[in-house]
Structure formats: C-alpha cells, structure tokens
Amino acid sequence: MMLPKPRGAFSADVFEALRSGPSGLAEAQLPEAESPEDEAIALWSLYELHFRGFEDVEEDLEWYPAVLHLRGGLETELEARLRARRTEDAPDGDFAEAFFAFVEDFDGPSLARFVQTEADEEQVLDLLRMRSIYHLKEADPSSWVVPRLDTAPKAALVELLFDEYGAGNPNRLHHHLFARGLEAVGLRSEYGAYIDDVPVEILEQNNAMSLFGLHRRLRGAALGHLAAFEASSSMPSRRMAAGLERLGLDSTMIEYYTEHVTADAAHEQVAVRAICGTLLDQEPGLLEDVFLGAFTCLDLEARAARHLLERWGRAA
Ligand SMILES: [Fe+2]
Ligand SMILES: [Fe+2]
C-alpha cells in the first residue's frame, strides 16, 4: 500500500516528511490541522506503520522518535475527545449483566437493519468499502493486548483470537473471508484499498482501536471495545446476511456474515465474561476504562451509521 491522499495541509506535510525519511521528519515544520479529517488521516497513517506499513515509507520510521512524538500529540487529542464523549459512570452490580444491558440499551441507528430491509446494491457496496478498512485487519489491534495480560484473561483472549484467525486454517481467517467476499461482489480486496474514500467517522473508528490496542495503559478500554464489538455483532450479522441475500449478492460475502452469527454469539460470552470479567477480577480499577472502550465502540459505530444514512438520503 502507498500512503493515502492527504486531506489538508497538515497531512500533506506529514506524508511528505514520511516519504523523505528521518531527516525530513526531524526538520518538518508542520502546520495546524485544517480539519478533523486532515488530522485523522495523518494519525491513521502513523498507526499503519505498526500494521503493514507503506511502500513509500522506510520501515525504520516505525520507531523513529520524531514519528512517535508526532503520533503522541495526535493521540492525546483523540483520547481526550473520546473520554469527553463518555459522560456517564460505569454501572454498578454484576459486571457481565451490566455490560450486556449497556450494549443492549445503547441507542444508535442500525446499518444492518437498513441493509436487511431497504438498502440497494450501491449502498451495500458503499458500506462494504467502509467496513473493509477494519475487516481486512480484523482482530489485529486486539492482538497487541495479549502480552499485557495475566493468566485468565490472556488465555481467553487468545482463544477468541484463534477463531478470528481461522483456528489454524488460513481459509477460515476472518479478514481473509472478508477479502474473498469483496472480490466476489466486484470490489477491491487489497489492504487499505478504499482508504481515500472513507469519511472521518471511519478513520476515527479505526484510530480508536489502534489507540487502545497500542497502549498498555489502555488495555481495559481495548478489551471493553472488543467485548462491545462482539456483543453487538451476532444479530446485525444475521441482518446483513439477510440483506445481501435479498439483493442476490454473491454467497461468499454472505458466508462472512453467517460465520459471524454463530461465532460472535460465542465470542460475546468469551469477551464479556472470560476476558473482561477476569481482567476486572484481577484489576477492578480498570472498570471505567472497560466501559470507556465499550461506549467508544458503540458511539463511533453510531456516528458512522448516521453519516452513511445521511449520505444515502436517509434520516438517521
Ligand atoms: Fe470475526
Ligand atoms: Fe468475533
């Protein structure tokens, strides 16, 4: 993958500096970001140095101090914004019960319901392009949390990840299933292929997962995010599969979603009880961050859904 298109003067200068190597970055005088998306695409690209990197950026820059310094400033702003959006305290009582109720009661528009009943093929393809940014690296940001955990949550997280990564079979690996689905419906399947097309809401969704995954301090938020993601996936996956079937789209993409109907019904139990529950037994002080992660997952999905529904001329 090459660096994406800049979305303002700030990201343009960041990309120019990344392309010119260590000396370019050390000397760069960067302007203020012009817009949230100018900032978000820059941060997304800095995070990508830790995933697959870019053909036009030297691999060594991943750990270069000036890059980390720049990323750190953008992360401070992102984290402050995410924390400011969460205005309630974590609920009391039994954790798992409270967590499932929190996800269940969260009020946001459902793209899956729209796909099931009303969306046309163009809208579904548009949605799949948006989803491709995460689904082509599905589970990767959660993997960073593994070495940060002790026995019980670690064993449970690895059990869940084993499934996400195909349980030893590359053909069952979830991001590979999604890539094959993209090809089957006539879309591009290369990693990051649609990054220039996605709105700031999708960039922020992906940046939040990298932020939580890359910082040990935020392990509670990373796992709360994962648990909310799994707990809000099974029924929507059923709706997505039904919508794709209604439109007669290729069965390979439908299989990606039917796989998640059953997989995530199990994963939500593992993620909430065996991962977050045991983490909180060990470290009860992480409760607020677990709910911060869960809230962020649901809130950013709602923001992305509202954006897409508005773009399609549907009131969210
Ligand atoms: Fe998955
Ligand atoms: Fe899952």
PDB file of C-alpha atoms and ligand atoms in Angstrom:
ATOM      1  CA  MET A   1       0.000   0.000   0.000  1.00  0.00           C
ATOM      2  CA  MET A   2       1.117   3.555  -0.712  1.00  0.00           C
ATOM      3  CA  LEU A   3       0.440   6.487   1.614  1.00  0.00           C
ATOM      4  CA  PRO A   4      -3.140   7.705   1.214  1.00  0.00           C
ATOM      5  CA  LYS A   5      -4.155  11.036  -0.296  1.00  0.00           C
ATOM      6  CA  PRO A   6      -3.683  13.927   2.112  1.00  0.00           C
ATOM      7  CA  ARG A   7      -6.838  15.677   3.332  1.00  0.00           C
ATOM      8  CA  GLY A   8      -5.338  19.073   4.121  1.00  0.00           C
ATOM      9  CA  ALA A   9      -2.053  20.937   4.571  1.00  0.00           C
ATOM     10  CA  PHE A  10      -1.164  19.082   7.777  1.00  0.00           C
ATOM     11  CA  SER A  11      -1.493  15.565   6.414  1.00  0.00           C
ATOM     12  CA  ALA A  12       0.169  16.675   3.153  1.00  0.00           C
ATOM     13  CA  ASP A  13       3.242  17.815   5.086  1.00  0.00           C
ATOM     14  CA  VAL A  14       3.244  14.735   7.344  1.00  0.00           C
ATOM     15  CA  PHE A  15       3.178  12.451   4.287  1.00  0.00           C
ATOM     16  CA  GLU A  16       5.871  14.467   2.545  1.00  0.00           C
ATOM     17  CA  ALA A  17       8.053  14.203   5.637  1.00  0.00           C
ATOM     18  CA  LEU A  18       7.405  10.445   5.967  1.00  0.00           C
ATOM     19  CA  ARG A  19       8.363   9.943   2.332  1.00  0.00           C
ATOM     20  CA  SER A  20      11.594  11.858   2.740  1.00  0.00           C
ATOM     21  CA  GLY A  21      12.772   9.696   5.671  1.00  0.00           C
ATOM     22  CA  PRO A  22      14.223  10.514   9.087  1.00  0.00           C
ATOM     23  CA  SER A  23      15.834  13.808   8.137  1.00  0.00           C
ATOM     24  CA  GLY A  24      12.618  15.119   6.587  1.00  0.00           C
ATOM     25  CA  LEU A  25      10.673  14.398   9.732  1.00  0.00           C
ATOM     26  CA  ALA A  26      13.167  15.844  12.147  1.00  0.00           C
ATOM     27  CA  GLU A  27      13.174  19.108  10.234  1.00  0.00           C
ATOM     28  CA  ALA A  28       9.494  19.325   9.340  1.00  0.00           C
ATOM     29  CA  GLN A  29       7.633  22.438  10.486  1.00  0.00           C
ATOM     30  CA  LEU A  30       4.096  21.178  10.420  1.00  0.00           C
ATOM     31  CA  PRO A  31       1.096  23.472  10.082  1.00  0.00           C
ATOM     32  CA  GLU A  32      -2.025  23.115  12.238  1.00  0.00           C
ATOM     33  CA  ALA A  33      -4.517  20.527  11.014  1.00  0.00           C
ATOM     34  CA  GLU A  34      -7.129  22.074   8.742  1.00  0.00           C
ATOM     35  CA  SER A  35      -9.943  19.777   9.767  1.00  0.00           C
ATOM     36  CA  PRO A  36     -10.709  16.663  11.815  1.00  0.00           C
ATOM     37  CA  GLU A  37     -10.167  14.507   8.724  1.00  0.00           C
ATOM     38  CA  ASP A  38      -6.809  16.154   7.971  1.00  0.00           C
ATOM     39  CA  GLU A  39      -5.718  15.082  11.453  1.00  0.00           C
ATOM     40  CA  ALA A  40      -7.400  11.660  11.359  1.00  0.00           C
ATOM     41  CA  ILE A  41      -5.819  10.537   8.080  1.00  0.00           C
ATOM     42  CA  ALA A  42      -2.393  11.560   9.398  1.00  0.00           C
ATOM     43  CA  LEU A  43      -2.904   9.557  12.595  1.00  0.00           C
ATOM     44  CA  TRP A  44      -4.315   6.587  10.679  1.00  0.00           C
ATOM     45  CA  SER A  45      -1.168   6.568   8.533  1.00  0.00           C
ATOM     46  CA  LEU A  46       1.158   6.833  11.512  1.00  0.00           C
ATOM     47  CA  TYR A  47      -0.638   3.837  13.046  1.00  0.00           C
ATOM     48  CA  GLU A  48      -0.303   1.886   9.821  1.00  0.00           C
ATOM     49  CA  LEU A  49       3.467   1.922  10.289  1.00  0.00           C
ATOM     50  CA  HIS A  50       2.740  -0.646  13.059  1.00  0.00           C
ATOM     51  CA  PHE A  51       0.482  -2.798  10.864  1.00  0.00           C
ATOM     52  CA  ARG A  52       1.549  -3.299   7.253  1.00  0.00           C
ATOM     53  CA  GLY A  53       3.433  -0.075   6.534  1.00  0.00           C
ATOM     54  CA  PHE A  54       3.645   1.721   3.182  1.00  0.00           C
ATOM     55  CA  GLU A  55       5.731   1.038   0.132  1.00  0.00           C
ATOM     56  CA  ASP A  56       6.756   4.714   0.043  1.00  0.00           C
ATOM     57  CA  VAL A  57       7.825   4.952   3.712  1.00  0.00           C
ATOM     58  CA  GLU A  58      11.020   3.414   5.150  1.00  0.00           C
ATOM     59  CA  GLU A  59      10.245   0.590   7.590  1.00  0.00           C
ATOM     60  CA  ASP A  60      12.630   2.013  10.185  1.00  0.00           C
ATOM     61  CA  LEU A  61      10.410   5.027  10.734  1.00  0.00           C
ATOM     62  CA  GLU A  62       8.005   2.882  12.783  1.00  0.00           C
ATOM     63  CA  TRP A  63      10.033   3.542  15.956  1.00  0.00           C
ATOM     64  CA  TYR A  64      11.661   6.827  14.981  1.00  0.00           C
ATOM     65  CA  PRO A  65      11.363   9.332  17.886  1.00  0.00           C
ATOM     66  CA  ALA A  66      10.025  12.199  15.757  1.00  0.00           C
ATOM     67  CA  VAL A  67       7.280   9.912  14.423  1.00  0.00           C
ATOM     68  CA  LEU A  68       6.321   8.767  17.913  1.00  0.00           C
ATOM     69  CA  HIS A  69       6.337  12.351  19.151  1.00  0.00           C
ATOM     70  CA  LEU A  70       4.046  13.449  16.355  1.00  0.00           C
ATOM     71  CA  ARG A  71       1.751  10.458  16.916  1.00  0.00           C
ATOM     72  CA  GLY A  72       1.707  11.109  20.656  1.00  0.00           C
ATOM     73  CA  GLY A  73       0.364  14.635  20.179  1.00  0.00           C
ATOM     74  CA  LEU A  74      -2.422  13.429  17.894  1.00  0.00           C
ATOM     75  CA  GLU A  75      -3.260  10.583  20.285  1.00  0.00           C
ATOM     76  CA  THR A  76      -3.562  12.925  23.256  1.00  0.00           C
ATOM     77  CA  GLU A  77      -6.201  14.890  21.364  1.00  0.00           C
ATOM     78  CA  LEU A  78      -8.031  11.778  20.196  1.00  0.00           C
ATOM     79  CA  GLU A  79      -8.095  10.235  23.656  1.00  0.00           C
ATOM     80  CA  ALA A  80      -9.328  13.480  25.241  1.00  0.00           C
ATOM     81  CA  ARG A  81     -12.110  13.674  22.653  1.00  0.00           C
ATOM     82  CA  LEU A  82     -13.165  10.056  23.227  1.00  0.00           C
ATOM     83  CA  ARG A  83     -13.144  10.480  27.013  1.00  0.00           C
ATOM     84  CA  ALA A  84     -15.142  13.724  26.795  1.00  0.00           C
ATOM     85  CA  ARG A  85     -17.903  11.955  24.862  1.00  0.00           C
ATOM     86  CA  ARG A  86     -18.410   9.457  27.660  1.00  0.00           C
ATOM     87  CA  THR A  87     -20.395  11.357  30.265  1.00  0.00           C
ATOM     88  CA  GLU A  88     -21.717   8.555  32.482  1.00  0.00           C
ATOM     89  CA  ASP A  89     -20.037   6.451  35.150  1.00  0.00           C
ATOM     90  CA  ALA A  90     -19.776   2.686  34.790  1.00  0.00           C
ATOM     91  CA  PRO A  91     -22.893   0.905  36.073  1.00  0.00           C
ATOM     92  CA  ASP A  92     -22.851  -0.899  39.427  1.00  0.00           C
ATOM     93  CA  GLY A  93     -23.706  -4.537  40.087  1.00  0.00           C
ATOM     94  CA  ASP A  94     -22.760  -7.775  38.354  1.00  0.00           C
ATOM     95  CA  PHE A  95     -20.313  -6.848  35.610  1.00  0.00           C
ATOM     96  CA  ALA A  96     -21.473  -9.197  32.839  1.00  0.00           C
ATOM     97  CA  GLU A  97     -25.146  -8.426  33.395  1.00  0.00           C
ATOM     98  CA  ALA A  98     -24.471  -4.689  33.478  1.00  0.00           C
ATOM     99  CA  PHE A  99     -22.298  -4.899  30.372  1.00  0.00           C
ATOM    100  CA  PHE A 100     -24.826  -6.806  28.262  1.00  0.00           C
ATOM    101  CA  ALA A 101     -27.562  -4.385  29.400  1.00  0.00           C
ATOM    102  CA  PHE A 102     -25.332  -1.425  28.465  1.00  0.00           C
ATOM    103  CA  VAL A 103     -24.835  -2.752  24.932  1.00  0.00           C
ATOM    104  CA  GLU A 104     -28.497  -3.717  24.578  1.00  0.00           C
ATOM    105  CA  ASP A 105     -29.759  -0.312  25.730  1.00  0.00           C
ATOM    106  CA  PHE A 106     -27.380   1.743  23.606  1.00  0.00           C
ATOM    107  CA  ASP A 107     -29.386   3.902  21.269  1.00  0.00           C
ATOM    108  CA  GLY A 108     -27.998   4.227  17.753  1.00  0.00           C
ATOM    109  CA  PRO A 109     -29.137   3.753  14.164  1.00  0.00           C
ATOM    110  CA  SER A 110     -28.603   0.260  12.753  1.00  0.00           C
ATOM    111  CA  LEU A 111     -26.962  -0.027   9.356  1.00  0.00           C
ATOM    112  CA  ALA A 112     -27.583  -3.772   9.422  1.00  0.00           C
ATOM    113  CA  ARG A 113     -31.339  -3.270   9.789  1.00  0.00           C
ATOM    114  CA  PHE A 114     -31.275  -0.836   6.862  1.00  0.00           C
ATOM    115  CA  VAL A 115     -29.334  -3.345   4.759  1.00  0.00           C
ATOM    116  CA  GLN A 116     -31.732  -6.120   5.701  1.00  0.00           C
ATOM    117  CA  THR A 117     -34.873  -4.287   4.660  1.00  0.00           C
ATOM    118  CA  GLU A 118     -34.196  -1.343   2.356  1.00  0.00           C
ATOM    119  CA  ALA A 119     -30.663  -0.755   1.063  1.00  0.00           C
ATOM    120  CA  ASP A 120     -29.973  -1.042  -2.639  1.00  0.00           C
ATOM    121  CA  GLU A 121     -26.878  -2.737  -4.039  1.00  0.00           C
ATOM    122  CA  GLU A 122     -24.895   0.505  -4.437  1.00  0.00           C
ATOM    123  CA  GLN A 123     -25.468   1.368  -0.783  1.00  0.00           C
ATOM    124  CA  VAL A 124     -24.397  -2.088   0.342  1.00  0.00           C
ATOM    125  CA  LEU A 125     -21.222  -1.873  -1.744  1.00  0.00           C
ATOM    126  CA  ASP A 126     -20.578   1.565  -0.272  1.00  0.00           C
ATOM    127  CA  LEU A 127     -20.913   0.088   3.217  1.00  0.00           C
ATOM    128  CA  LEU A 128     -18.597  -2.825   2.397  1.00  0.00           C
ATOM    129  CA  ARG A 129     -15.944  -0.361   1.197  1.00  0.00           C
ATOM    130  CA  MET A 130     -16.204   1.466   4.536  1.00  0.00           C
ATOM    131  CA  ARG A 131     -16.068  -1.778   6.511  1.00  0.00           C
ATOM    132  CA  SER A 132     -13.054  -3.004   4.548  1.00  0.00           C
ATOM    133  CA  ILE A 133     -10.724  -0.660   6.426  1.00  0.00           C
ATOM    134  CA  TYR A 134     -11.254  -2.656   9.610  1.00  0.00           C
ATOM    135  CA  HIS A 135     -12.415  -6.042   8.359  1.00  0.00           C
ATOM    136  CA  LEU A 136      -9.217  -6.522   6.354  1.00  0.00           C
ATOM    137  CA  LYS A 137      -7.276  -6.364   9.603  1.00  0.00           C
ATOM    138  CA  GLU A 138      -9.959  -7.848  11.781  1.00  0.00           C
ATOM    139  CA  ALA A 139      -8.708  -8.618  15.316  1.00  0.00           C
ATOM    140  CA  ASP A 140      -5.216  -7.201  14.707  1.00  0.00           C
ATOM    141  CA  PRO A 141      -5.456  -4.262  17.159  1.00  0.00           C
ATOM    142  CA  SER A 142      -6.778  -6.625  19.869  1.00  0.00           C
ATOM    143  CA  SER A 143      -3.735  -8.867  19.414  1.00  0.00           C
ATOM    144  CA  TRP A 144      -1.472  -6.166  20.802  1.00  0.00           C
ATOM    145  CA  VAL A 145      -3.160  -6.602  24.172  1.00  0.00           C
ATOM    146  CA  VAL A 146      -2.134 -10.266  24.626  1.00  0.00           C
ATOM    147  CA  PRO A 147       1.300  -9.732  26.248  1.00  0.00           C
ATOM    148  CA  ARG A 148      -0.202  -7.166  28.603  1.00  0.00           C
ATOM    149  CA  LEU A 149      -2.478  -9.652  30.358  1.00  0.00           C
ATOM    150  CA  ASP A 150      -2.093 -12.236  33.079  1.00  0.00           C
ATOM    151  CA  THR A 151      -3.284 -15.852  33.004  1.00  0.00           C
ATOM    152  CA  ALA A 152      -7.098 -15.991  32.788  1.00  0.00           C
ATOM    153  CA  PRO A 153      -7.871 -13.019  30.508  1.00  0.00           C
ATOM    154  CA  LYS A 154      -4.830 -13.871  28.379  1.00  0.00           C
ATOM    155  CA  ALA A 155      -5.971 -17.475  27.804  1.00  0.00           C
ATOM    156  CA  ALA A 156      -9.486 -16.296  26.943  1.00  0.00           C
ATOM    157  CA  LEU A 157      -8.325 -13.556  24.569  1.00  0.00           C
ATOM    158  CA  VAL A 158      -6.090 -15.978  22.708  1.00  0.00           C
ATOM    159  CA  GLU A 159      -8.982 -18.448  22.457  1.00  0.00           C
ATOM    160  CA  LEU A 160     -11.103 -15.744  20.809  1.00  0.00           C
ATOM    161  CA  LEU A 161      -8.279 -14.590  18.542  1.00  0.00           C
ATOM    162  CA  PHE A 162      -7.610 -18.192  17.481  1.00  0.00           C
ATOM    163  CA  ASP A 163     -11.118 -18.185  15.977  1.00  0.00           C
ATOM    164  CA  GLU A 164     -10.712 -14.765  14.367  1.00  0.00           C
ATOM    165  CA  TYR A 165      -7.514 -16.008  12.747  1.00  0.00           C
ATOM    166  CA  GLY A 166      -9.137 -19.115  11.333  1.00  0.00           C
ATOM    167  CA  ALA A 167      -8.288 -21.694  14.033  1.00  0.00           C
ATOM    168  CA  GLY A 168      -5.223 -22.775  12.076  1.00  0.00           C
ATOM    169  CA  ASN A 169      -6.906 -22.700   8.669  1.00  0.00           C
ATOM    170  CA  PRO A 170      -5.973 -19.687   6.529  1.00  0.00           C
ATOM    171  CA  ASN A 171      -9.173 -20.107   4.532  1.00  0.00           C
ATOM    172  CA  ARG A 172     -11.236 -19.527   7.688  1.00  0.00           C
ATOM    173  CA  LEU A 173      -9.287 -16.458   8.783  1.00  0.00           C
ATOM    174  CA  HIS A 174     -11.901 -13.726   9.148  1.00  0.00           C
ATOM    175  CA  HIS A 175     -10.089 -10.976   7.316  1.00  0.00           C
ATOM    176  CA  HIS A 176      -9.325 -13.393   4.519  1.00  0.00           C
ATOM    177  CA  LEU A 177     -13.024 -14.397   4.359  1.00  0.00           C
ATOM    178  CA  PHE A 178     -13.903 -10.728   4.021  1.00  0.00           C
ATOM    179  CA  ALA A 179     -11.286 -10.196   1.300  1.00  0.00           C
ATOM    180  CA  ARG A 180     -12.718 -13.107  -0.697  1.00  0.00           C
ATOM    181  CA  GLY A 181     -16.193 -11.667  -0.174  1.00  0.00           C
ATOM    182  CA  LEU A 182     -15.076  -8.286  -1.514  1.00  0.00           C
ATOM    183  CA  GLU A 183     -13.691  -9.901  -4.661  1.00  0.00           C
ATOM    184  CA  ALA A 184     -16.868 -11.930  -5.120  1.00  0.00           C
ATOM    185  CA  VAL A 185     -19.005  -8.789  -5.159  1.00  0.00           C
ATOM    186  CA  GLY A 186     -16.637  -6.989  -7.550  1.00  0.00           C
ATOM    187  CA  LEU A 187     -14.781  -4.818  -5.046  1.00  0.00           C
ATOM    188  CA  ARG A 188     -11.054  -4.481  -4.413  1.00  0.00           C
ATOM    189  CA  SER A 189      -9.653  -6.693  -1.685  1.00  0.00           C
ATOM    190  CA  GLU A 190      -6.162  -5.234  -1.168  1.00  0.00           C
ATOM    191  CA  TYR A 191      -5.477  -3.995   2.309  1.00  0.00           C
ATOM    192  CA  GLY A 192      -6.431  -0.315   2.625  1.00  0.00           C
ATOM    193  CA  ALA A 193      -7.695  -0.117  -0.972  1.00  0.00           C
ATOM    194  CA  TYR A 194     -10.558   2.243  -0.078  1.00  0.00           C
ATOM    195  CA  ILE A 195      -8.822   4.436   2.478  1.00  0.00           C
ATOM    196  CA  ASP A 196      -9.168   7.544   0.275  1.00  0.00           C
ATOM    197  CA  ASP A 197     -12.950   7.055   0.113  1.00  0.00           C
ATOM    198  CA  VAL A 198     -13.795   6.755   3.793  1.00  0.00           C
ATOM    199  CA  PRO A 199     -15.156   9.614   5.905  1.00  0.00           C
ATOM    200  CA  VAL A 200     -13.616  10.867   9.128  1.00  0.00           C
ATOM    201  CA  GLU A 201     -16.040   8.741  11.177  1.00  0.00           C
ATOM    202  CA  ILE A 202     -14.488   5.551   9.776  1.00  0.00           C
ATOM    203  CA  LEU A 203     -10.951   6.863  10.281  1.00  0.00           C
ATOM    204  CA  GLU A 204     -11.756   7.676  13.896  1.00  0.00           C
ATOM    205  CA  GLN A 205     -13.293   4.245  14.430  1.00  0.00           C
ATOM    206  CA  ASN A 206     -10.072   2.613  13.256  1.00  0.00           C
ATOM    207  CA  ASN A 207      -7.810   5.073  15.069  1.00  0.00           C
ATOM    208  CA  ALA A 208      -9.599   4.436  18.373  1.00  0.00           C
ATOM    209  CA  MET A 209      -8.909   0.692  18.108  1.00  0.00           C
ATOM    210  CA  SER A 210      -5.215   1.312  17.405  1.00  0.00           C
ATOM    211  CA  LEU A 211      -5.000   3.835  20.245  1.00  0.00           C
ATOM    212  CA  PHE A 212      -6.478   1.367  22.736  1.00  0.00           C
ATOM    213  CA  GLY A 213      -4.504  -1.576  21.393  1.00  0.00           C
ATOM    214  CA  LEU A 214      -1.090   0.083  21.310  1.00  0.00           C
ATOM    215  CA  HIS A 215      -1.073   1.475  24.845  1.00  0.00           C
ATOM    216  CA  ARG A 216      -0.754  -0.932  27.757  1.00  0.00           C
ATOM    217  CA  ARG A 217      -2.283   1.776  29.959  1.00  0.00           C
ATOM    218  CA  LEU A 218      -5.479   1.485  27.874  1.00  0.00           C
ATOM    219  CA  ARG A 219      -5.795  -2.338  27.994  1.00  0.00           C
ATOM    220  CA  GLY A 220      -9.145  -2.027  29.804  1.00  0.00           C
ATOM    221  CA  ALA A 221     -10.529   0.167  27.029  1.00  0.00           C
ATOM    222  CA  ALA A 222      -9.150  -2.157  24.333  1.00  0.00           C
ATOM    223  CA  LEU A 223     -10.902  -5.168  25.842  1.00  0.00           C
ATOM    224  CA  GLY A 224     -14.104  -3.256  26.611  1.00  0.00           C
ATOM    225  CA  HIS A 225     -14.144  -2.185  22.967  1.00  0.00           C
ATOM    226  CA  LEU A 226     -13.631  -5.762  21.832  1.00  0.00           C
ATOM    227  CA  ALA A 227     -16.404  -7.023  24.121  1.00  0.00           C
ATOM    228  CA  ALA A 228     -18.884  -4.404  22.887  1.00  0.00           C
ATOM    229  CA  PHE A 229     -17.918  -5.175  19.292  1.00  0.00           C
ATOM    230  CA  GLU A 230     -18.568  -8.898  19.791  1.00  0.00           C
ATOM    231  CA  ALA A 231     -21.746  -8.315  21.811  1.00  0.00           C
ATOM    232  CA  SER A 232     -23.212  -6.115  19.066  1.00  0.00           C
ATOM    233  CA  SER A 233     -22.287  -8.350  16.145  1.00  0.00           C
ATOM    234  CA  SER A 234     -24.296 -11.571  16.037  1.00  0.00           C
ATOM    235  CA  MET A 235     -27.775 -10.176  15.319  1.00  0.00           C
ATOM    236  CA  PRO A 236     -26.512  -7.442  12.946  1.00  0.00           C
ATOM    237  CA  SER A 237     -24.526 -10.111  11.073  1.00  0.00           C
ATOM    238  CA  ARG A 238     -27.753 -12.082  10.632  1.00  0.00           C
ATOM    239  CA  ARG A 239     -29.435  -8.938   9.273  1.00  0.00           C
ATOM    240  CA  MET A 240     -26.511  -8.227   6.934  1.00  0.00           C
ATOM    241  CA  ALA A 241     -26.642 -11.778   5.582  1.00  0.00           C
ATOM    242  CA  ALA A 242     -30.400 -11.460   5.041  1.00  0.00           C
ATOM    243  CA  GLY A 243     -29.970  -8.125   3.220  1.00  0.00           C
ATOM    244  CA  LEU A 244     -27.221  -9.465   0.970  1.00  0.00           C
ATOM    245  CA  GLU A 245     -29.378 -12.462   0.160  1.00  0.00           C
ATOM    246  CA  ARG A 246     -32.350 -10.212  -0.604  1.00  0.00           C
ATOM    247  CA  LEU A 247     -30.176  -8.357  -3.129  1.00  0.00           C
ATOM    248  CA  GLY A 248     -28.809 -11.572  -4.619  1.00  0.00           C
ATOM    249  CA  LEU A 249     -25.176 -10.762  -3.805  1.00  0.00           C
ATOM    250  CA  ASP A 250     -22.544 -13.483  -4.083  1.00  0.00           C
ATOM    251  CA  SER A 251     -22.697 -16.154  -1.385  1.00  0.00           C
ATOM    252  CA  THR A 252     -19.003 -15.719  -0.459  1.00  0.00           C
ATOM    253  CA  MET A 253     -19.766 -12.360   1.139  1.00  0.00           C
ATOM    254  CA  ILE A 254     -22.928 -13.739   2.736  1.00  0.00           C
ATOM    255  CA  GLU A 255     -20.821 -16.502   4.314  1.00  0.00           C
ATOM    256  CA  TYR A 256     -18.627 -13.917   6.004  1.00  0.00           C
ATOM    257  CA  TYR A 257     -21.696 -12.639   7.824  1.00  0.00           C
ATOM    258  CA  THR A 258     -23.303 -16.025   8.544  1.00  0.00           C
ATOM    259  CA  GLU A 259     -19.960 -17.121  10.044  1.00  0.00           C
ATOM    260  CA  HIS A 260     -20.276 -14.172  12.463  1.00  0.00           C
ATOM    261  CA  VAL A 261     -23.843 -15.016  13.513  1.00  0.00           C
ATOM    262  CA  THR A 262     -22.661 -18.131  15.335  1.00  0.00           C
ATOM    263  CA  ALA A 263     -19.037 -17.134  16.019  1.00  0.00           C
ATOM    264  CA  ASP A 264     -19.917 -13.866  17.716  1.00  0.00           C
ATOM    265  CA  ALA A 265     -22.749 -15.357  19.754  1.00  0.00           C
ATOM    266  CA  ALA A 266     -19.960 -17.404  21.379  1.00  0.00           C
ATOM    267  CA  HIS A 267     -17.367 -14.617  21.262  1.00  0.00           C
ATOM    268  CA  GLU A 268     -19.563 -12.200  23.175  1.00  0.00           C
ATOM    269  CA  GLN A 269     -19.681 -14.601  26.110  1.00  0.00           C
ATOM    270  CA  VAL A 270     -15.914 -15.134  25.983  1.00  0.00           C
ATOM    271  CA  ALA A 271     -15.168 -11.419  25.599  1.00  0.00           C
ATOM    272  CA  VAL A 272     -17.503 -10.190  28.328  1.00  0.00           C
ATOM    273  CA  ARG A 273     -17.175 -12.938  30.936  1.00  0.00           C
ATOM    274  CA  ALA A 274     -13.861 -14.705  30.342  1.00  0.00           C
ATOM    275  CA  ILE A 275     -11.809 -11.732  29.117  1.00  0.00           C
ATOM    276  CA  CYS A 276     -13.216  -8.545  30.675  1.00  0.00           C
ATOM    277  CA  GLY A 277     -14.738 -10.300  33.701  1.00  0.00           C
ATOM    278  CA  THR A 278     -11.492 -11.984  34.731  1.00  0.00           C
ATOM    279  CA  LEU A 279      -9.459  -8.868  33.909  1.00  0.00           C
ATOM    280  CA  LEU A 280     -11.650  -6.921  36.322  1.00  0.00           C
ATOM    281  CA  ASP A 281     -11.326  -9.621  38.987  1.00  0.00           C
ATOM    282  CA  GLN A 282      -7.586  -9.005  38.800  1.00  0.00           C
ATOM    283  CA  GLU A 283      -7.694  -5.258  38.222  1.00  0.00           C
ATOM    284  CA  PRO A 284     -11.007  -3.775  39.407  1.00  0.00           C
ATOM    285  CA  GLY A 285      -9.628  -0.274  38.847  1.00  0.00           C
ATOM    286  CA  LEU A 286      -9.994  -0.807  35.077  1.00  0.00           C
ATOM    287  CA  LEU A 287     -13.807  -0.862  35.218  1.00  0.00           C
ATOM    288  CA  GLU A 288     -14.258   2.718  33.972  1.00  0.00           C
ATOM    289  CA  ASP A 289     -11.863   2.110  31.078  1.00  0.00           C
ATOM    290  CA  VAL A 290     -13.649  -1.112  30.090  1.00  0.00           C
ATOM    291  CA  PHE A 291     -16.846   0.904  29.769  1.00  0.00           C
ATOM    292  CA  LEU A 292     -14.986   3.730  28.029  1.00  0.00           C
ATOM    293  CA  GLY A 293     -13.913   1.212  25.390  1.00  0.00           C
ATOM    294  CA  ALA A 294     -17.410  -0.227  25.095  1.00  0.00           C
ATOM    295  CA  PHE A 295     -19.012   3.197  24.831  1.00  0.00           C
ATOM    296  CA  THR A 296     -16.453   4.293  22.232  1.00  0.00           C
ATOM    297  CA  CYS A 297     -17.146   1.216  20.117  1.00  0.00           C
ATOM    298  CA  LEU A 298     -20.908   1.808  20.090  1.00  0.00           C
ATOM    299  CA  ASP A 299     -20.703   5.595  19.844  1.00  0.00           C
ATOM    300  CA  LEU A 300     -18.302   5.593  16.875  1.00  0.00           C
ATOM    301  CA  GLU A 301     -20.423   2.984  15.117  1.00  0.00           C
ATOM    302  CA  ALA A 302     -23.479   5.194  15.643  1.00  0.00           C
ATOM    303  CA  ARG A 303     -21.602   8.196  14.235  1.00  0.00           C
ATOM    304  CA  ALA A 304     -20.511   6.198  11.184  1.00  0.00           C
ATOM    305  CA  ALA A 305     -24.070   4.904  10.717  1.00  0.00           C
ATOM    306  CA  ARG A 306     -25.562   8.407  10.891  1.00  0.00           C
ATOM    307  CA  HIS A 307     -23.016   9.656   8.363  1.00  0.00           C
ATOM    308  CA  LEU A 308     -23.788   6.866   5.894  1.00  0.00           C
ATOM    309  CA  LEU A 309     -27.555   7.088   6.279  1.00  0.00           C
ATOM    310  CA  GLU A 310     -27.407  10.833   5.693  1.00  0.00           C
ATOM    311  CA  ARG A 311     -25.190  10.335   2.665  1.00  0.00           C
ATOM    312  CA  TRP A 312     -27.769   7.917   1.273  1.00  0.00           C
ATOM    313  CA  GLY A 313     -30.511  10.483   1.848  1.00  0.00           C
ATOM    314  CA  ARG A 314     -31.987   8.670   4.817  1.00  0.00           C
ATOM    315  CA  ALA A 315     -32.653  10.495   8.074  1.00  0.00           C
ATOM    316  CA  ALA A 316     -30.665   8.697  10.802  1.00  0.00           C
TER     317      ALA A 316
HETATM  318 FE    FE B   1     -14.554 -12.006  13.134  1.00  0.00          FE
HETATM  319 FE    FE B   2     -15.760 -12.289  16.717  1.00  0.00          FE
END
